[in-house]
Amino acid sequence: MGIFNGLMGNASEVNLESIRKEYDNILAPTEKIEKAYKLVRDMFVFTDKRLILVDKQGVTGKKTEYHSIPYRSITHFSIETSGHFDLDAELKIWISGTALPIEKQFNSSLNVYELQKVLAEYCLR
C-alpha cells in the first residue's frame, strides 16, 4: 500500500534512523531531524531549525534539490484531517513573500496532529 499511496500523492512517515546518515551532510552541526515524510522519491524533513524539501530529479533520481525553509519564514500553516469519505489529511504552509501555500497530502495512517505539534513548536517561538 505504501507505493500506491505515494503514486496517489500521499506521503507517509519515514523511520528517522534510516535517513539520519543520508541527510547528515546537509544538517548544521547542532541540528537534529524531528520528523520526515516520503512521497515516492521526494521527501520533506522537519528539523529543529528548518523544513527541508528534498526533490529527487531525473529518471535515476541522482540529481537532488534541497530547499531549506527556516521556520521564521513560515507565516502560517493549516492542517486538514481525514474524514469518512476523504481519506487524505492535508498540510498547507505559507511562506513570507509568497501568495500560494506549499501543499502536501498524507495517507490516513499519519497522525497529522503530531505534525501540527512539530510546526507549532518551532514556528511559534
PDB file of N, CA, C and O in Angstrom, residues 81-88:
ATOM      1  N   THR A  81      -7.760  17.294   8.655  1.00  0.00           N
ATOM      2  CA  THR A  81      -7.773  15.874   8.991  1.00  0.00           C
ATOM      3  C   THR A  81      -8.554  15.088   7.953  1.00  0.00           C
ATOM      4  O   THR A  81      -9.337  15.652   7.185  1.00  0.00           O
ATOM      5  N   SER A  82      -8.342  13.788   7.930  1.00  0.00           N
ATOM      6  CA  SER A  82      -9.086  12.933   7.014  1.00  0.00           C
ATOM      7  C   SER A  82     -10.503  12.741   7.543  1.00  0.00           C
ATOM      8  O   SER A  82     -10.770  12.900   8.732  1.00  0.00           O
ATOM      9  N   GLY A  83     -11.414  12.407   6.659  1.00  0.00           N
ATOM     10  CA  GLY A  83     -12.812  12.201   7.037  1.00  0.00           C
ATOM     11  C   GLY A  83     -13.277  10.814   6.635  1.00  0.00           C
ATOM     12  O   GLY A  83     -12.471   9.942   6.304  1.00  0.00           O
ATOM     13  N   HIS A  84     -14.592  10.628   6.646  1.00  0.00           N
ATOM     14  CA  HIS A  84     -15.152   9.322   6.283  1.00  0.00           C
ATOM     15  C   HIS A  84     -15.001   9.024   4.797  1.00  0.00           C
ATOM     16  O   HIS A  84     -14.697   7.901   4.410  1.00  0.00           O
ATOM     17  N   PHE A  85     -15.194  10.037   3.966  1.00  0.00           N
ATOM     18  CA  PHE A  85     -15.121   9.822   2.523  1.00  0.00           C
ATOM     19  C   PHE A  85     -13.812  10.321   1.931  1.00  0.00           C
ATOM     20  O   PHE A  85     -13.320   9.778   0.961  1.00  0.00           O
ATOM     21  N   ASP A  86     -13.255  11.362   2.500  1.00  0.00           N
ATOM     22  CA  ASP A  86     -11.957  11.887   2.076  1.00  0.00           C
ATOM     23  C   ASP A  86     -10.913  11.316   3.032  1.00  0.00           C
ATOM     24  O   ASP A  86     -10.794  11.752   4.166  1.00  0.00           O
ATOM     25  N   LEU A  87     -10.147  10.346   2.587  1.00  0.00           N
ATOM     26  CA  LEU A  87      -9.233   9.622   3.464  1.00  0.00           C
ATOM     27  C   LEU A  87      -7.865  10.264   3.591  1.00  0.00           C
ATOM     28  O   LEU A  87      -6.994   9.729   4.262  1.00  0.00           O
ATOM     29  N   ASP A  88      -7.675  11.419   2.957  1.00  0.00           N
ATOM     30  CA  ASP A  88      -6.373  12.074   2.992  1.00  0.00           C
ATOM     31  C   ASP A  88      -6.372  13.227   3.986  1.00  0.00           C
ATOM     32  O   ASP A  88      -7.331  13.986   4.073  1.00  0.00           O
TER      33      ASP A  88
END
